[in-house]
Coordinates of C-alpha atoms and ligand atoms in Angstrom, one line a residue:
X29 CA -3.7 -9.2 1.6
X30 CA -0.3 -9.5 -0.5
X31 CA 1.4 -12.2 0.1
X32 CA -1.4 -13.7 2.9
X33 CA 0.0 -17.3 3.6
X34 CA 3.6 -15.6 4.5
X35 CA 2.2 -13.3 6.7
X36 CA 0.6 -16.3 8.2
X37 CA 3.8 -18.2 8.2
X38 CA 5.6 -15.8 10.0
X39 CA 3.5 -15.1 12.6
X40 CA 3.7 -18.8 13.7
X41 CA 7.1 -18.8 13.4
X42 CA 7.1 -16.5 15.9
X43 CA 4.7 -18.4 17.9
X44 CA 6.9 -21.6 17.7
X45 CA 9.3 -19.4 19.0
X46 CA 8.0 -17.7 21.2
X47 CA 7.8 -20.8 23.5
X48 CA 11.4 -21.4 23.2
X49 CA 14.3 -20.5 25.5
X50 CA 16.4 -21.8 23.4
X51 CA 16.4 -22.7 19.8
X52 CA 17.3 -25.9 18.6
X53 CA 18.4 -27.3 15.3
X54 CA 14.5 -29.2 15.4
X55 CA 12.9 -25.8 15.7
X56 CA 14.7 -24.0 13.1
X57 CA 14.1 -26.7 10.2
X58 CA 10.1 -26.7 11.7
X59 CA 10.4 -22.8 10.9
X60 CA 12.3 -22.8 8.0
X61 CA 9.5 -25.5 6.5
X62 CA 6.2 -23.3 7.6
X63 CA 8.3 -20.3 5.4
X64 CA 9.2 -22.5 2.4
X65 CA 6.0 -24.0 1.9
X66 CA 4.3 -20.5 2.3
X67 CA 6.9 -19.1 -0.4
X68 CA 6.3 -21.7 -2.6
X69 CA 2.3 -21.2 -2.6
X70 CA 3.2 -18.1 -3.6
X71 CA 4.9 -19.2 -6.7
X72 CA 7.9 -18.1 -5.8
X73 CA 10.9 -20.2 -7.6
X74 CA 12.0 -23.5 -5.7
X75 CA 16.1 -23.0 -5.9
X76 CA 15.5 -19.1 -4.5
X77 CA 13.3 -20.6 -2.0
X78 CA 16.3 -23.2 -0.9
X79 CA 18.8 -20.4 -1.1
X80 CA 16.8 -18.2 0.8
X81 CA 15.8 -20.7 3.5
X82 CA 20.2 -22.4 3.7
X83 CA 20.5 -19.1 4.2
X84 CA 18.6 -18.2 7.2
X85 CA 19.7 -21.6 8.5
X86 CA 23.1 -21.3 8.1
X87 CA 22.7 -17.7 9.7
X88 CA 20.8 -18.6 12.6
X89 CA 23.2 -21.4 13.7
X90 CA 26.4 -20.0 12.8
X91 CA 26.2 -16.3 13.9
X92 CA 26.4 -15.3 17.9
X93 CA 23.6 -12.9 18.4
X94 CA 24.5 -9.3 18.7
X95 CA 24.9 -8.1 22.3
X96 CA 21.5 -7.2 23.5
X97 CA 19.5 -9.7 21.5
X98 CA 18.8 -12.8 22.9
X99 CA 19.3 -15.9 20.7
X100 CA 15.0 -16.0 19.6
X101 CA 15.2 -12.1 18.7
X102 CA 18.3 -12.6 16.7
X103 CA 16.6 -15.7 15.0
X104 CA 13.8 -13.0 14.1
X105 CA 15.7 -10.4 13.0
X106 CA 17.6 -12.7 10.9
X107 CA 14.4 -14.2 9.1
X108 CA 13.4 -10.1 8.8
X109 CA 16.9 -9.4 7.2
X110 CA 17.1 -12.2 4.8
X111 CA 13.3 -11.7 3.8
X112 CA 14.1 -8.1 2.9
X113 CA 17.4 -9.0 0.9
X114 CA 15.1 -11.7 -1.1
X115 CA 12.8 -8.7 -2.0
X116 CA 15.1 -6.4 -3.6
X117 CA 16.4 -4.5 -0.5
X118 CA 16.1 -1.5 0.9
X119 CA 14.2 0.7 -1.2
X120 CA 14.9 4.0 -2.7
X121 CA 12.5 6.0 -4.0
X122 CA 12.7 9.8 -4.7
X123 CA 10.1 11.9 -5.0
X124 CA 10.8 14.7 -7.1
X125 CA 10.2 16.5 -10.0
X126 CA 10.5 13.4 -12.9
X127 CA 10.0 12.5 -16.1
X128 CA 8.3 8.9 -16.3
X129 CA 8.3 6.5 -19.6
X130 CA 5.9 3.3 -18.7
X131 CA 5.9 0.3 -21.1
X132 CA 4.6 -3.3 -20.9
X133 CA 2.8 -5.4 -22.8
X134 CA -0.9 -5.8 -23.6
X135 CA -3.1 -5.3 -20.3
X136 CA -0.7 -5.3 -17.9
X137 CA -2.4 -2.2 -16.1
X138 CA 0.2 0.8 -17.9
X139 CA -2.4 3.0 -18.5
X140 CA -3.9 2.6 -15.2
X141 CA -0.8 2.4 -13.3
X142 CA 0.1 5.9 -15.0
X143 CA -2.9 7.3 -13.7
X144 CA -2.2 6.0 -10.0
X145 CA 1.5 8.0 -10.5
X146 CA -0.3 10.9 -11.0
X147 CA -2.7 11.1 -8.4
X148 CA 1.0 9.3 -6.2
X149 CA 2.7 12.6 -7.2
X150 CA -0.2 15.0 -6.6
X151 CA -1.0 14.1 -3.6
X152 CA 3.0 14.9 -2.3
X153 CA 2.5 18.4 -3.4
X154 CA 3.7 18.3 -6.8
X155 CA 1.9 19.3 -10.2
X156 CA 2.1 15.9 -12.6
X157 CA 0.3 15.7 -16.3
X158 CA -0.3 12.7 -18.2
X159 CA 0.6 12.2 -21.9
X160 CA -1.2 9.5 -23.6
X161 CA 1.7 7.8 -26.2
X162 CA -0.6 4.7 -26.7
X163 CA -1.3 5.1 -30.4
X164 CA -1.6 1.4 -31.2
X165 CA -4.8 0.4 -29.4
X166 CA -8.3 1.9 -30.4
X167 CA -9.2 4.6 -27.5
X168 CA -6.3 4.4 -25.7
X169 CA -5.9 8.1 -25.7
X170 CA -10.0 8.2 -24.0
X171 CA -9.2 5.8 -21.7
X172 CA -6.2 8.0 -20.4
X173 CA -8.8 11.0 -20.4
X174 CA -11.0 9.5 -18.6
X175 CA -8.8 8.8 -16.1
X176 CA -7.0 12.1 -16.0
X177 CA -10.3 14.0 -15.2
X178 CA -11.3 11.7 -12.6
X179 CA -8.0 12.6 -10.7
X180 CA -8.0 16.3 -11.6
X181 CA -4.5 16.1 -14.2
X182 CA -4.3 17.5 -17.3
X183 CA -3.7 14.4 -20.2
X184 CA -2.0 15.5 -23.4
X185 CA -2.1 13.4 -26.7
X186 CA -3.5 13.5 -29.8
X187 CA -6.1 11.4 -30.5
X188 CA -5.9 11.7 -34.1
X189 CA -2.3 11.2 -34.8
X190 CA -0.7 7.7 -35.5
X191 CA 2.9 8.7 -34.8
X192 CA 3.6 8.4 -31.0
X193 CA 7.2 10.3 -31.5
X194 CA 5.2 13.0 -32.8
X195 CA 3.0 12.7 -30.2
X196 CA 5.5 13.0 -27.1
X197 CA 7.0 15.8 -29.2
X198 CA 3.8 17.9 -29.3
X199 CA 2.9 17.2 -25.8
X200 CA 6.2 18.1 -24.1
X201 CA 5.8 21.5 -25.9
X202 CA 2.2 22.1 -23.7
X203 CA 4.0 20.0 -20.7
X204 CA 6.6 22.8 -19.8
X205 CA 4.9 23.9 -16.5
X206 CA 4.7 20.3 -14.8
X207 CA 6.8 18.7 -12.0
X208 CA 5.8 15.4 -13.1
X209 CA 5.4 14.0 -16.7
X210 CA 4.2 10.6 -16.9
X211 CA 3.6 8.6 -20.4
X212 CA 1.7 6.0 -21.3
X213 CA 2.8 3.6 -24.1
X214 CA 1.5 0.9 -26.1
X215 CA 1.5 -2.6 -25.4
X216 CA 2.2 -5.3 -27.5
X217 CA 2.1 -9.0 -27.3
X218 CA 5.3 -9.7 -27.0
X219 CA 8.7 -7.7 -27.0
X220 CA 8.8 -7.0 -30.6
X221 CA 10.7 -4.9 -33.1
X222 CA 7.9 -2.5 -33.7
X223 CA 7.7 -2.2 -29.8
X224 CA 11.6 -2.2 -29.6
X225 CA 11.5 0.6 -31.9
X226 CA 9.2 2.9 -30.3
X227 CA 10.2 2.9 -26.7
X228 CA 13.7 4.0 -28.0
X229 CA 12.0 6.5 -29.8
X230 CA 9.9 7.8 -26.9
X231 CA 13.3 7.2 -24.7
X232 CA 15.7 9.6 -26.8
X233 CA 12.9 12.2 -26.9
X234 CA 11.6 12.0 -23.3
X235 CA 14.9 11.7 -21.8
X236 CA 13.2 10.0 -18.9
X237 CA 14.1 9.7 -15.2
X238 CA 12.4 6.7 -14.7
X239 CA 11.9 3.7 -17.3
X240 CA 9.3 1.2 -15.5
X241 CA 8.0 -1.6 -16.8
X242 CA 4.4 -2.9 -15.2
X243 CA 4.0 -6.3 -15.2
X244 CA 0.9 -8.5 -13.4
X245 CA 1.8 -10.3 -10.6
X246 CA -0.4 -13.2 -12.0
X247 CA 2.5 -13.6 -14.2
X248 CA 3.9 -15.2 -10.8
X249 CA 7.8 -16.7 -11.2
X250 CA 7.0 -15.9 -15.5
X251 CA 7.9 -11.7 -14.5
X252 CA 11.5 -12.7 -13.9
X253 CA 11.7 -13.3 -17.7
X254 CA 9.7 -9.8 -19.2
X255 CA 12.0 -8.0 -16.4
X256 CA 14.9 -9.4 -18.1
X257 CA 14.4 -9.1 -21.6
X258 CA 13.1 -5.3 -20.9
X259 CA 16.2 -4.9 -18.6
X260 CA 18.5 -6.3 -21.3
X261 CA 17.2 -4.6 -24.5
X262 CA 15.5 -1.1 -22.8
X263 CA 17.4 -0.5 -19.8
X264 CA 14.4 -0.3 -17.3
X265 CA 15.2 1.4 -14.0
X266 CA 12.7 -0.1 -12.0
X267 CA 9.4 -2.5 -12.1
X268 CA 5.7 -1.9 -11.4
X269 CA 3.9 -5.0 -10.1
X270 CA 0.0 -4.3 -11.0
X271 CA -2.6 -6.8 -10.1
X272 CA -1.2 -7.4 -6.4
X273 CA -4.9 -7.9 -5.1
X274 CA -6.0 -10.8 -7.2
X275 CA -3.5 -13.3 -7.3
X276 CA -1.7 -15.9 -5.0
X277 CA 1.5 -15.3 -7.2
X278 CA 2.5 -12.2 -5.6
X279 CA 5.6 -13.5 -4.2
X280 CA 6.6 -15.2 -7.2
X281 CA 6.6 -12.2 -9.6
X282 CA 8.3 -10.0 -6.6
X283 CA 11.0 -12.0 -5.6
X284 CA 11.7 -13.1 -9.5
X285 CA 12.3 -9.7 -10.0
X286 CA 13.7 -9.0 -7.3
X287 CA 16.6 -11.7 -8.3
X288 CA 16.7 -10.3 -11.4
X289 CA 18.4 -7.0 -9.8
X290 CA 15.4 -5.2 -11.0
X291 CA 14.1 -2.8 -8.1
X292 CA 10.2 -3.4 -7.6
X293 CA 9.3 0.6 -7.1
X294 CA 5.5 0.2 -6.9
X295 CA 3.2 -2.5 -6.1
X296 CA -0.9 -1.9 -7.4
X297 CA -3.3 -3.1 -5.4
X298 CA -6.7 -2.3 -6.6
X299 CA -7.8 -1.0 -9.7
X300 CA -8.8 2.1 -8.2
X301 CA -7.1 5.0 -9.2
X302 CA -5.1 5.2 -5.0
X303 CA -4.1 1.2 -5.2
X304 CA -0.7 2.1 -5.4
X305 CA 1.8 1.7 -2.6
X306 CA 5.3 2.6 -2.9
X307 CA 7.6 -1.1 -2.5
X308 CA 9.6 -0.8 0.0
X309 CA 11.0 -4.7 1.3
X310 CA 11.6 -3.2 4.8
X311 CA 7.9 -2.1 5.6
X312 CA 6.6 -4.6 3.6
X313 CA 8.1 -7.5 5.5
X314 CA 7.4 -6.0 9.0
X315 CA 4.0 -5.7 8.1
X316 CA 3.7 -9.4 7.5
X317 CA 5.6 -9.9 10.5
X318 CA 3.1 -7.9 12.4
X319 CA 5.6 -5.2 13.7
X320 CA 2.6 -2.5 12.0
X321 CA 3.8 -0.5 9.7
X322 CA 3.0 3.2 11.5
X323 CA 5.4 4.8 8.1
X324 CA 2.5 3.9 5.6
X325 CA -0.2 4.5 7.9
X326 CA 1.5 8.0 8.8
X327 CA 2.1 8.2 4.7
X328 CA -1.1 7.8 4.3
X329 CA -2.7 10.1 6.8
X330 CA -0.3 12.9 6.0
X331 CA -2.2 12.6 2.8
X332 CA -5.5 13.2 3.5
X333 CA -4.2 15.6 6.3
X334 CA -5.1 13.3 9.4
X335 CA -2.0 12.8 11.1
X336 CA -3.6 14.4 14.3
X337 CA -6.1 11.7 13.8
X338 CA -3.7 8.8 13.8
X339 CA -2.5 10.2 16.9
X340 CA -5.5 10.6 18.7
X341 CA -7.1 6.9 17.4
X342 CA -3.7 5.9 19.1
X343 CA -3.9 7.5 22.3
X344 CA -7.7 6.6 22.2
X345 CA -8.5 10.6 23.5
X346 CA -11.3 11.8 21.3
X347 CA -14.3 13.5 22.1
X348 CA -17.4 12.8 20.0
X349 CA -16.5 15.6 17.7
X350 CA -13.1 14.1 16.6
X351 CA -14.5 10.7 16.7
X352 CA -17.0 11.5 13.5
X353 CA -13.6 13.6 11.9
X354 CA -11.8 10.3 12.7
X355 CA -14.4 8.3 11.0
X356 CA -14.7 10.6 8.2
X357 CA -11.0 10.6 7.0
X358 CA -10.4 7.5 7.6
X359 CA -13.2 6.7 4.6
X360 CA -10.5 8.8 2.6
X361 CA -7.5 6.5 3.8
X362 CA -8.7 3.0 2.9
X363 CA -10.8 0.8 4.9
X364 CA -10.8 1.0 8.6
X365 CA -9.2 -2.5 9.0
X366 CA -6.6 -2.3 6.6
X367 CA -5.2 0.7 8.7
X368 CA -5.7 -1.2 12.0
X369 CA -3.3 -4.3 10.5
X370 CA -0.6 -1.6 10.0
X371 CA -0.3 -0.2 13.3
X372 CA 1.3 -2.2 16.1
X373 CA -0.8 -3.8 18.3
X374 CA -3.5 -2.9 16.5
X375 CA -4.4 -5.4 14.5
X376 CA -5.9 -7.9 17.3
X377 CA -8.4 -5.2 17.6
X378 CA -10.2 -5.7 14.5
X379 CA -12.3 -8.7 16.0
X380 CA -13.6 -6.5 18.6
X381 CA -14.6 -3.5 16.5
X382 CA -18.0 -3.3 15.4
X383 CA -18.2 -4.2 12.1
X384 CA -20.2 -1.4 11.3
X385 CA -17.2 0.9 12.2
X386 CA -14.9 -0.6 9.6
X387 CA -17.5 0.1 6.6
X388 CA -19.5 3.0 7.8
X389 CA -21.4 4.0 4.2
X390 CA -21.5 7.8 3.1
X391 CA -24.8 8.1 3.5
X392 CA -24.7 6.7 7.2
X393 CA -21.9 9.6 7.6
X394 CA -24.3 12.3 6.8
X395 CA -26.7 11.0 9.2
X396 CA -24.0 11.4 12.2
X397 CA -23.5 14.4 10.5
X398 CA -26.9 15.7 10.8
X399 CA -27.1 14.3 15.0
X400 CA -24.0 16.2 15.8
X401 CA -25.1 19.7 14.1
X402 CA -28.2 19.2 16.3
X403 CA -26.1 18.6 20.2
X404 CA -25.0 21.2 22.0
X405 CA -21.1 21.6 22.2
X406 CA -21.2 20.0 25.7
X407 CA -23.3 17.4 24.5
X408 CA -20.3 16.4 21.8
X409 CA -17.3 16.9 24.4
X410 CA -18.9 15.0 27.4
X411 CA -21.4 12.2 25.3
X412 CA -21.8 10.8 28.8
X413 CA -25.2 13.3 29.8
X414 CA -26.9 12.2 26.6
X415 CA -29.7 10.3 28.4
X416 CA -33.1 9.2 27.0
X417 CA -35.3 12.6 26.6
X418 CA -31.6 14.2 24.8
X419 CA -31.9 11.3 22.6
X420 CA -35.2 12.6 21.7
X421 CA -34.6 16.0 21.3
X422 CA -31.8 14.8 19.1
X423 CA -33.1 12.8 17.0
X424 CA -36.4 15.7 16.5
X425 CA -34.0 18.3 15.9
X426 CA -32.0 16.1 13.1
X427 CA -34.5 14.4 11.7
X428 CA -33.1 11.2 12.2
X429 CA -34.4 8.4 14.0
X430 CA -33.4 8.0 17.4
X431 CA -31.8 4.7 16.8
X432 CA -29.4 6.5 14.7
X433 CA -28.5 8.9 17.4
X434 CA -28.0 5.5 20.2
X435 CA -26.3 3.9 17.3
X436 CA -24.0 6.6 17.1
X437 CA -23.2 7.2 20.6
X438 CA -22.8 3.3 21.1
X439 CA -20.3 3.5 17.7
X440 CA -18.1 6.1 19.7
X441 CA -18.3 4.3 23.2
X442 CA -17.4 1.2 21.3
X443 CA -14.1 2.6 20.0
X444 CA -12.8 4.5 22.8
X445 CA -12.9 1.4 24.8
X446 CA -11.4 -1.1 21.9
X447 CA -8.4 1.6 21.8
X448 CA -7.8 1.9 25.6
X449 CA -7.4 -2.1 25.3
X450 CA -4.5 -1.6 23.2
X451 CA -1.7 -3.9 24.5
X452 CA 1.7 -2.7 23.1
X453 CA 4.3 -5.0 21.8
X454 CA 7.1 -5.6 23.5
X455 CA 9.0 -2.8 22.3
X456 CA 6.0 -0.2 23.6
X457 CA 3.9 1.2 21.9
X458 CA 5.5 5.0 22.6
X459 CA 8.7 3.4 21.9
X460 CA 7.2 2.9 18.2
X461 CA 5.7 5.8 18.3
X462 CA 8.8 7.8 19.5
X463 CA 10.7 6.4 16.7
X464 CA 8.8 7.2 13.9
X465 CA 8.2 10.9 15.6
X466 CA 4.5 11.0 16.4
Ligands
LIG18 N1 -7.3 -5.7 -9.7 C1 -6.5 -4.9 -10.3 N2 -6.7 -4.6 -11.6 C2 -5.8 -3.7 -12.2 C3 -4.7 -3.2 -11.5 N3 -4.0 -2.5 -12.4 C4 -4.7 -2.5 -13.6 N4 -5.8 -3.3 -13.4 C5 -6.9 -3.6 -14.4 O1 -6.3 -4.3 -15.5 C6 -6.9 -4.0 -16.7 C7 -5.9 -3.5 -17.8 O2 -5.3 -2.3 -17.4 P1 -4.8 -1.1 -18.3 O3 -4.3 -0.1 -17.5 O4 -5.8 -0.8 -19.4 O5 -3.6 -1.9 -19.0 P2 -2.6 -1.5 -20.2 O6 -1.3 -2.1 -19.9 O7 -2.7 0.0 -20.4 O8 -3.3 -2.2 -21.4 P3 -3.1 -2.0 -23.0 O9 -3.1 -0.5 -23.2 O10 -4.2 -2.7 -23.6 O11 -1.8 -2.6 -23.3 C8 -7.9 -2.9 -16.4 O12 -9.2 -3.5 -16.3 C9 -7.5 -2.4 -15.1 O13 -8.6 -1.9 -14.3 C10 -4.5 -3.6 -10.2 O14 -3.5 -3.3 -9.5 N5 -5.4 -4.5 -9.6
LIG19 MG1 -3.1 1.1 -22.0

């Protein structure tokens, strides 16, 4: 996950504080340590890393806590406060109808990245296109193809023409009837002339809404610098930080940005084409913190049209019926376990899972599929009466084995009893629920 070791930090802050009925002076510095060094194996820069951590010090000695907090919650909510700040903020990110310029230099994922936007804006309801401005490296406008018709959006470009002015000026022409235009541009080395040149072209033609640079987060502490020559000389509104998934630097290139006064929009994930998450410091940092993070999941499942299904894995009331519909959208919503770590409480539960549940294949789906077409409706509301000789029958009328069919049944019984162990935080889980209006 992003950004591991502070997750890991935080929680045993927590820990160390937890035992506490009052913190002293010792504690703090102990805490403030675990968080530096965490930062720091990050790559995050070592003077925001002081700052940061004086900070929550002086903050955590100095301030009364607010009525109603006791001294070790307002200690928390301090770290949570400061954490966020260091990230950029509070987030604010609209989705609506937009016109999108993307730049960066060579392989820093624009082309992907502008294919994640797309499928990002489809999947809220609107209608984006791709146009493919790349006209500096060889099959750039192929690659964009590609992509478009594995998400279902329509790429314009030309293929054949060097100019990529000329290009966005054609392709706006056929781009009329979309919510959502995103461009790809080309990369360079470094922030030339030539590459100076263009994006101001593209700029004054596009007129765009957003100007984001992408830049890897395996640049680490390094981003701080592309964000502020492209801030300086192009005006970006806002950063993409692609890569996300394979570095330890994470916290280096966010926070550098961050400090740059830069908003971090997106983060990327994954190179497939949904490893895009919208940044937002607040939900990011809770997450580490292990508050859950029941927005993204309910993001998420609104997407795929599973929100009753959040609901239900929550309350742990399913019959075998939703259980398989559980199973099978969750396969559209990212792996089982990375939706367990963001709901509160949640996340202890994926030791007691059966690991087959978190990575059920497709072709083990279609099997369940096949046993539950062959039970009788009782049979999937009240699993209970399935003894040995309906196993059989089962299994017969399926054509599966009837392993598969005990497998199944052991699958569901497995679940509904890891859910009803939920414990809540302290807040309650309906509390959580309540405010995020499940
Ligand atoms: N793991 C991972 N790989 C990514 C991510 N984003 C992009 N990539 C990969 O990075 C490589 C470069 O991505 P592109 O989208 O082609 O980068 P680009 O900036 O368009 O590159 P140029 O057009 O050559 O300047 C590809 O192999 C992508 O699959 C990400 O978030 N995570
Ligand atoms: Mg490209």
């Amino acid at each position: 996950m992003v950004l591991e070791k502070l997750g890991e930090a935080l929680k045993n802050t927590l820990r160390k504080l937890a035992g506490k009925g009052f913190v002293d002076k010792e504690v703090l510095e102990e805490v403030t340590r675990d968080i530096q060094r965490a930062l720091l194996q990050s790559d995050v820069n070592v003077k925001l890393v002081f700052e940061l951590t004086n900070k929550i010090k002086k903050r955590a000695l100095e301030e009364k806590p607010p009525k109603g907090l006791t001294q070790r919650e307002h200690i928390i909510n301090v770290v949570y406060e400061e954490l966020v700040n260091f990230l950029g903020g509070k987030a604010s990110i609209v989705v609506k109808p937009s016109k999108i310029l993307l730049m960066g230099l060579f392989g820093s994922g624009k082309t992907t990245t502008a294919g994640k936007l797309a499928l990002f804006y489809k999947k809220k309801g609107l209608k984006p296109c791709l146009i493919a401005c790349d006209t500096f490296r060889p099959a750039a406008y192929e690659q964009l193809q590609q992509i478009g018709e594995q998400i279902g959006v329509p790429v314009f470009g030309d293929p054949n023409e060097s100019n990529s002015s000329k290009v966005l000026e054609d392709s706006l022409k056929k781009a009329r009837e979309y919510d959502v235009i995103i461009v790809d541009s080309s990369g360079r080395d470094a922030l030339n002339e030539e590459m100076i040149d263009e994006i101001k072209s593209l700029n004054r033609i596009l007129e765009p809404d957003e100007k984001l640079l992408v830049v890897p987060a395996d640049l680490g502490q390094q981003a701080e610098r592309q964000a502020k020559r492209f801030q300086e000389v192009l005006g970006i509104t806002g950063v993409i930080i692609t890569k996300m998934d394979g570095t330890a630097k994470g916290g280096g290139a966010l926070s550098s940005c961050a400090a740059t006064g830069a908003k971090v929009k997106f983060i990327g994930t994954g190179e497939k084409m949904d490893a895009l998450e919208l940044f937002d410091p607040e939900r990011f940092i809770s997450r580490l913190i292990g508050f859950g993070d029941l927005k993204t999941l309910l993001e998420k499942a609104k997407e795929v049209g599973a929100e009753e299904t959040a609901k239900k894995i929550i309350s742990g009331k399913y019959t075998l019926e939703e259980f398989y519909e559980q199973i099978e959208k969750i396969q559209g919503m990212g792996s089982f376990s990375q939706i367990l770590s963001m709901i509160p409480g949640l996340s202890s539960l994926k030791g007691r899972l059966p690991k087959d549940y978190m990575n059920l294949q497709e072709e083990k789906l279609k099997k369940f599929k096949y046993i539950m077409d062959s039970m009788t409706p009782e049979e999937k509301r009240n699993p209970d009466i399935i003894n040995s000789s309906r196993i059989k029958r089962i299994a017969n009328g399926s054509g599966c084995e009837e392993s598969e069919v005990r497998e199944l049944l052991k699958l569901y019984k497995q679940s509904k009893k890891a859910m009803k162990m939920i414990k809540p935080g302290k807040r309650g889980l309906s509390g959580l629920l309540k405010q995020f209006k499940i």
